[in-house]
PDB file of C-alpha atoms in Angstrom:
ATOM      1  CA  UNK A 251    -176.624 128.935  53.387  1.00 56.00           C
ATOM      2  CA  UNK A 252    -177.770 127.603  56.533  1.00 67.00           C
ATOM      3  CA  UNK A 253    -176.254 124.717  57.540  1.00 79.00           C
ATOM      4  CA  UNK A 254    -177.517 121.982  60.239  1.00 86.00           C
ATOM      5  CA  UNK A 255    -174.859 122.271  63.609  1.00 92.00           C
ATOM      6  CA  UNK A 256    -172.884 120.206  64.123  1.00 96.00           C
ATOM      7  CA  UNK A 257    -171.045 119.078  61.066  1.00 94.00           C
ATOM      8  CA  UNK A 258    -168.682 116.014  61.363  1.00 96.00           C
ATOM      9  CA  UNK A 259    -165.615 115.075  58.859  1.00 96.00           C
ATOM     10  CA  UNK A 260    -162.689 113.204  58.520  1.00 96.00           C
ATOM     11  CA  UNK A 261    -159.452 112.060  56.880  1.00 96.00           C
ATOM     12  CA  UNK A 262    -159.485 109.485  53.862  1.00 95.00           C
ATOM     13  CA  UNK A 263    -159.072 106.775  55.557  1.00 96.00           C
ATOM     14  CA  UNK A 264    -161.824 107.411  58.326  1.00 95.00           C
ATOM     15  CA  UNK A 265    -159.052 106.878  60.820  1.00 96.00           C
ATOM     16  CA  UNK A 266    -159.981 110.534  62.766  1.00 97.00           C
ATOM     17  CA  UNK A 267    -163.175 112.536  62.844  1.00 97.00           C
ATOM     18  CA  UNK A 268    -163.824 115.595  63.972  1.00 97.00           C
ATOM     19  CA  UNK A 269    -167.069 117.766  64.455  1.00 97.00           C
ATOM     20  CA  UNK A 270    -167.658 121.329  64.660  1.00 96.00           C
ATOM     21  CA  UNK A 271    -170.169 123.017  66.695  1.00 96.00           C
ATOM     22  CA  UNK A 272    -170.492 126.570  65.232  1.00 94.00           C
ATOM     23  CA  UNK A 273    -169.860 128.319  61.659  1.00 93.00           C
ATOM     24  CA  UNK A 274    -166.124 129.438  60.478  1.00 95.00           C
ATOM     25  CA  UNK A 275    -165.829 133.191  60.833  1.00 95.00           C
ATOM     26  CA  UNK A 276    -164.246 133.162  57.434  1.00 96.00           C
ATOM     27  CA  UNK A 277    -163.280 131.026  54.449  1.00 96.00           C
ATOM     28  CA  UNK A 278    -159.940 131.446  53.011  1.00 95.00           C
ATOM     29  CA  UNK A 279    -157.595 130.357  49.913  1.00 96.00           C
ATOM     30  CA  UNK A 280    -153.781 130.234  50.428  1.00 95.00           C
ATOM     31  CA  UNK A 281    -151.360 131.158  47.610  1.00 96.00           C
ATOM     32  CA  UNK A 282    -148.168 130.617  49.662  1.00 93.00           C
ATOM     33  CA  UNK A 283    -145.465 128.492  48.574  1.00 94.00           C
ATOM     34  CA  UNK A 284    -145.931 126.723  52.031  1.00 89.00           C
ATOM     35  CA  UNK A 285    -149.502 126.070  51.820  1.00 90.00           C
ATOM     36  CA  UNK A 286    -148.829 124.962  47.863  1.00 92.00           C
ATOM     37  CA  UNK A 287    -146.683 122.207  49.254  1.00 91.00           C
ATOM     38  CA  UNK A 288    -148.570 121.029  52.278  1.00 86.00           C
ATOM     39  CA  UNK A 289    -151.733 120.817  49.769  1.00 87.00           C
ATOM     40  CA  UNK A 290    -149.971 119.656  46.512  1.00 89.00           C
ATOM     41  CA  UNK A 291    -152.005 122.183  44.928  1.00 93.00           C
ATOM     42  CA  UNK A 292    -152.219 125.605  43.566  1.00 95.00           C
ATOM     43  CA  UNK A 293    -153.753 126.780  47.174  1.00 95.00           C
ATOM     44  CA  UNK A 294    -154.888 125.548  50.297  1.00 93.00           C
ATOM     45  CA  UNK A 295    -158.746 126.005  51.508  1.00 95.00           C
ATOM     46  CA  UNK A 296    -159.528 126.802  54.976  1.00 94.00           C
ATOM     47  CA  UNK A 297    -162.645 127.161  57.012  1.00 96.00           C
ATOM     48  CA  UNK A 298    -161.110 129.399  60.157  1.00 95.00           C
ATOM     49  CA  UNK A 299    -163.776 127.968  63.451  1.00 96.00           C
ATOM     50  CA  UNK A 300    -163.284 129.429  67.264  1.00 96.00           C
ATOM     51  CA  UNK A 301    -161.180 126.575  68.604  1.00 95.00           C
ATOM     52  CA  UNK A 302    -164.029 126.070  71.397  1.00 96.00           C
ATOM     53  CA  UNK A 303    -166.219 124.975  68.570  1.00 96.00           C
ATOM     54  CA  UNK A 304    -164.195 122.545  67.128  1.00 97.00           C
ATOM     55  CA  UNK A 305    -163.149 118.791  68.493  1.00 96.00           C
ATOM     56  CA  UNK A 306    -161.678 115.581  67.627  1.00 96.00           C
ATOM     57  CA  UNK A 307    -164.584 112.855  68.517  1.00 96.00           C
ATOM     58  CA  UNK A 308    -162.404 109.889  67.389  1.00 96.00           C
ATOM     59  CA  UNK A 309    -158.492 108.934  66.792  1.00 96.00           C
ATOM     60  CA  UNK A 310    -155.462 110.874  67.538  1.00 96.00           C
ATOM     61  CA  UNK A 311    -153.672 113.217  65.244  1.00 96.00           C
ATOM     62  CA  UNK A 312    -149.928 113.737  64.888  1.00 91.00           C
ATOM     63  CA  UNK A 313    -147.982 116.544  64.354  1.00 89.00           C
ATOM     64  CA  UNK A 314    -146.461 117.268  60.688  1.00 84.00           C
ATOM     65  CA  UNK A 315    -145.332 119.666  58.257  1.00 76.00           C
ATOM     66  CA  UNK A 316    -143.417 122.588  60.111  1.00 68.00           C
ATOM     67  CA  UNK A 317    -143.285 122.272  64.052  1.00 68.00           C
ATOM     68  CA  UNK A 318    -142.734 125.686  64.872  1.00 67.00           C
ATOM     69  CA  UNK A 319    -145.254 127.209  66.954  1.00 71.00           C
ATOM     70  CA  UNK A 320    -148.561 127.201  64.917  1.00 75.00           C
ATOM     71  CA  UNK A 321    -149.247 123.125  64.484  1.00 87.00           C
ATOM     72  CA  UNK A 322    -150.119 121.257  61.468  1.00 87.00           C
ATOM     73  CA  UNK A 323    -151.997 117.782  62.242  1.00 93.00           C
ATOM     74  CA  UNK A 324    -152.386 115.007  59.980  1.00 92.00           C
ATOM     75  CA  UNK A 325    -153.947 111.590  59.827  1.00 95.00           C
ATOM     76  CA  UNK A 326    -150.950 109.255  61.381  1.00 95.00           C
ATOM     77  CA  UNK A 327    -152.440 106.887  58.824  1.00 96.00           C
ATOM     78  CA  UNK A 328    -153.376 108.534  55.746  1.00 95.00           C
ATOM     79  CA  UNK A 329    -151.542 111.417  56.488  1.00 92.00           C
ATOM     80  CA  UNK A 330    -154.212 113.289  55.276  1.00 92.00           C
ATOM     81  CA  UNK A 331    -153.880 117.405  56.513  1.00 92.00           C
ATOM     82  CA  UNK A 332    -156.352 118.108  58.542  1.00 94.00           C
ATOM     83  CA  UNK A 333    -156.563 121.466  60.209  1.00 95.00           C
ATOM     84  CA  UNK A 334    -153.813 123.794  61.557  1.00 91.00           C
ATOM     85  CA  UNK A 335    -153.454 126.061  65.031  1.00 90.00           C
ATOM     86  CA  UNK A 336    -151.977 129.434  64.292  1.00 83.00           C
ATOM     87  CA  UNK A 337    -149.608 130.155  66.552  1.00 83.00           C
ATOM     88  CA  UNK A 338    -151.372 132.617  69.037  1.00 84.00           C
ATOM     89  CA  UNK A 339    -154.886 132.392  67.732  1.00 87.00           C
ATOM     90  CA  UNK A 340    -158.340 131.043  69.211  1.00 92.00           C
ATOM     91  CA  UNK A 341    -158.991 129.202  66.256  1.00 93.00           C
ATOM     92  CA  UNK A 342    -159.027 126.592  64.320  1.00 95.00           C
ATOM     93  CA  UNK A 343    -158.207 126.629  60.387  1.00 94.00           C
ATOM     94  CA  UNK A 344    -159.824 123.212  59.086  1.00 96.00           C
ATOM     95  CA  UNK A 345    -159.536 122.145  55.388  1.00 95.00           C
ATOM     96  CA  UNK A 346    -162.942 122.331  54.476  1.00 95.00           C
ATOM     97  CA  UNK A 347    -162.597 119.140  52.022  1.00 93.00           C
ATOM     98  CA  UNK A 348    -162.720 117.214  55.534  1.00 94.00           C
ATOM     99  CA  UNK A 349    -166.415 117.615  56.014  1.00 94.00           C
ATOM    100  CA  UNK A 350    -168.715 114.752  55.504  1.00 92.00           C
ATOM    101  CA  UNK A 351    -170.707 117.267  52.980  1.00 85.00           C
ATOM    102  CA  UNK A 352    -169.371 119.858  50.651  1.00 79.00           C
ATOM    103  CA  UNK A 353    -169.379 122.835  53.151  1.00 85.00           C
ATOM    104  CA  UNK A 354    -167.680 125.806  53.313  1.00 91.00           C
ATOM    105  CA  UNK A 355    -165.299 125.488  50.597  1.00 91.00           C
ATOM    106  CA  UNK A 356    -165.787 128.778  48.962  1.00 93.00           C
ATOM    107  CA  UNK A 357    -162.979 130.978  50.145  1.00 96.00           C
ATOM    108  CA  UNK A 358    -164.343 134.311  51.125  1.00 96.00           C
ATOM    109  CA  UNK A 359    -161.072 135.837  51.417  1.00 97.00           C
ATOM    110  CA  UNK A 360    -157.395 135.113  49.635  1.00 97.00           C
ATOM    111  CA  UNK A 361    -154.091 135.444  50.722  1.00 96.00           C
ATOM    112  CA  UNK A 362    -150.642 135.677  49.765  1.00 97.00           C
ATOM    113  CA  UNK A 363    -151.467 136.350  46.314  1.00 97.00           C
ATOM    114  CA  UNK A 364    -147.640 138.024  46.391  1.00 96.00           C
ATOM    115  CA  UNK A 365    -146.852 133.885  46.044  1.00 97.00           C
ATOM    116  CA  UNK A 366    -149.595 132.691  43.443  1.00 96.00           C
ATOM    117  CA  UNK A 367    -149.279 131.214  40.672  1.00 97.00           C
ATOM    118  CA  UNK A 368    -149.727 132.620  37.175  1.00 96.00           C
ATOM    119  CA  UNK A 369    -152.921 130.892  36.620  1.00 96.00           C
ATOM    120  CA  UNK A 370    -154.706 130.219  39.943  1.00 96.00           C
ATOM    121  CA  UNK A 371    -158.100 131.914  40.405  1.00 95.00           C
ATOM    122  CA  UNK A 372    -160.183 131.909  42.581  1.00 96.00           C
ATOM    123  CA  UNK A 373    -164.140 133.694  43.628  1.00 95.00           C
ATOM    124  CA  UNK A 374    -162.443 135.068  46.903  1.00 97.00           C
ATOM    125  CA  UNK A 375    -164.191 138.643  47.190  1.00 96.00           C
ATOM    126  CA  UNK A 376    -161.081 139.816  49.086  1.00 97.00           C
ATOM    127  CA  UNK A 377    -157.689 139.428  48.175  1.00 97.00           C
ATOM    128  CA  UNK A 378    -154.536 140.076  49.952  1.00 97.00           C
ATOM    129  CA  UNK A 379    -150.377 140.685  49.152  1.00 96.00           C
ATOM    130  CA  UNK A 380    -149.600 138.186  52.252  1.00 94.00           C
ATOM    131  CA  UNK A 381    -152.268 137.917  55.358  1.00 91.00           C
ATOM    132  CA  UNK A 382    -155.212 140.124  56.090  1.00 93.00           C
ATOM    133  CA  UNK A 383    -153.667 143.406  58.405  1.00 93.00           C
ATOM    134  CA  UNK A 384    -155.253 142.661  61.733  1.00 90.00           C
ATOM    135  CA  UNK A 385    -157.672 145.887  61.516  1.00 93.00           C
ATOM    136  CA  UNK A 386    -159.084 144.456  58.358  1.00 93.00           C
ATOM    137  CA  UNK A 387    -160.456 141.277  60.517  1.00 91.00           C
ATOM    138  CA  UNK A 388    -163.716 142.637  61.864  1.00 93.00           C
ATOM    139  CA  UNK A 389    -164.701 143.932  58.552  1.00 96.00           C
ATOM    140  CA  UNK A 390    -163.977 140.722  57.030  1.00 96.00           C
ATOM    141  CA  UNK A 391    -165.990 138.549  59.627  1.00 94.00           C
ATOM    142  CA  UNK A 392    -168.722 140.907  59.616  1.00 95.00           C
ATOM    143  CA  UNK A 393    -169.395 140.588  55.592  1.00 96.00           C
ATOM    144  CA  UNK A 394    -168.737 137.159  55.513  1.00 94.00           C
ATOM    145  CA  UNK A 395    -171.541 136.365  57.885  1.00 93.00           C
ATOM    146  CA  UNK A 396    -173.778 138.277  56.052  1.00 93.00           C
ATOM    147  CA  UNK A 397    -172.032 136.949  52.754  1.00 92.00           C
ATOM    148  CA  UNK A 398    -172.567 132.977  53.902  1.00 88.00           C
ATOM    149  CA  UNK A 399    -176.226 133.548  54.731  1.00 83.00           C
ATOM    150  CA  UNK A 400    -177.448 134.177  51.481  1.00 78.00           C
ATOM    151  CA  UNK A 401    -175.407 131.370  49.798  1.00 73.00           C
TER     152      UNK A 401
END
């Protein structure tokens, strides 16, 4: 699917907005326990951006969850999780439920399905025992590109 650049979203209470100026290399779903809690849910949804293409236009957020050394920032009102920085990485993993429009939601890729539960399911294509091996990422960003363009 093509989508318009940028694309804006925020947190529920409209506290923080962010925008984001090119596509995610990837979409992924989260089976870990960790991501389970953080998202109250059976798996957490990311849309993984290249952190120059990503920026907070209004509010401030605060660090929660774990404060090691990838960050997890919330809404300091809503408390609404926003997007993480892996430790490390040039990017940006945003919950895609965030944008202003349903975008990006579909997770192209799984993880930690050593963790899942029982019944979760997902349409990822790829599926992996804890995180993609880092050989595996070029493959992954090269069919997902071609992947998100027809959808």
């Amino acid at each position: 699917m093509t989508v318009a650049l940028p694309v804006e979203g925020g947190c529920m209470c409209g506290e923080l907005r962010i925008r984001v100026r090119t596509h995610p290399i990837v979409t992924m779903a989260c089976h870990c326990r960790g991501c389970q809690r953080l998202s109250a849910s059976a798996f957490s949804l990311t849309a993984m951006v290249p952190a120059q293409g990503f920026e907070m236009v209004e509010g401030k957020p605060q660090i929660g969850a774990l404060h090691g050394e990838s960050r997890y920032f919330y809404c300091p009102k809503c408390l609404n999780w926003l997007y993480t920085t892996p430790a490390g990485s040039p990017f940006v993993n945003i919950r895609p439920s965030i944008f202003d429009v349903p975008l990006w939601s579909t997770p192209f890729v799984e993880s930690f399905i050593s963790e899942k539960l029982p019944w979760a399911t997902t349409s990822a294509r790829y599926s992996f025992e804890r995180f993609p091996p880092p050989h595996e990422y070029g493959k992954l960003v090269e069919e997902y590109a071609a992947w998100s363009a027809k959808v």
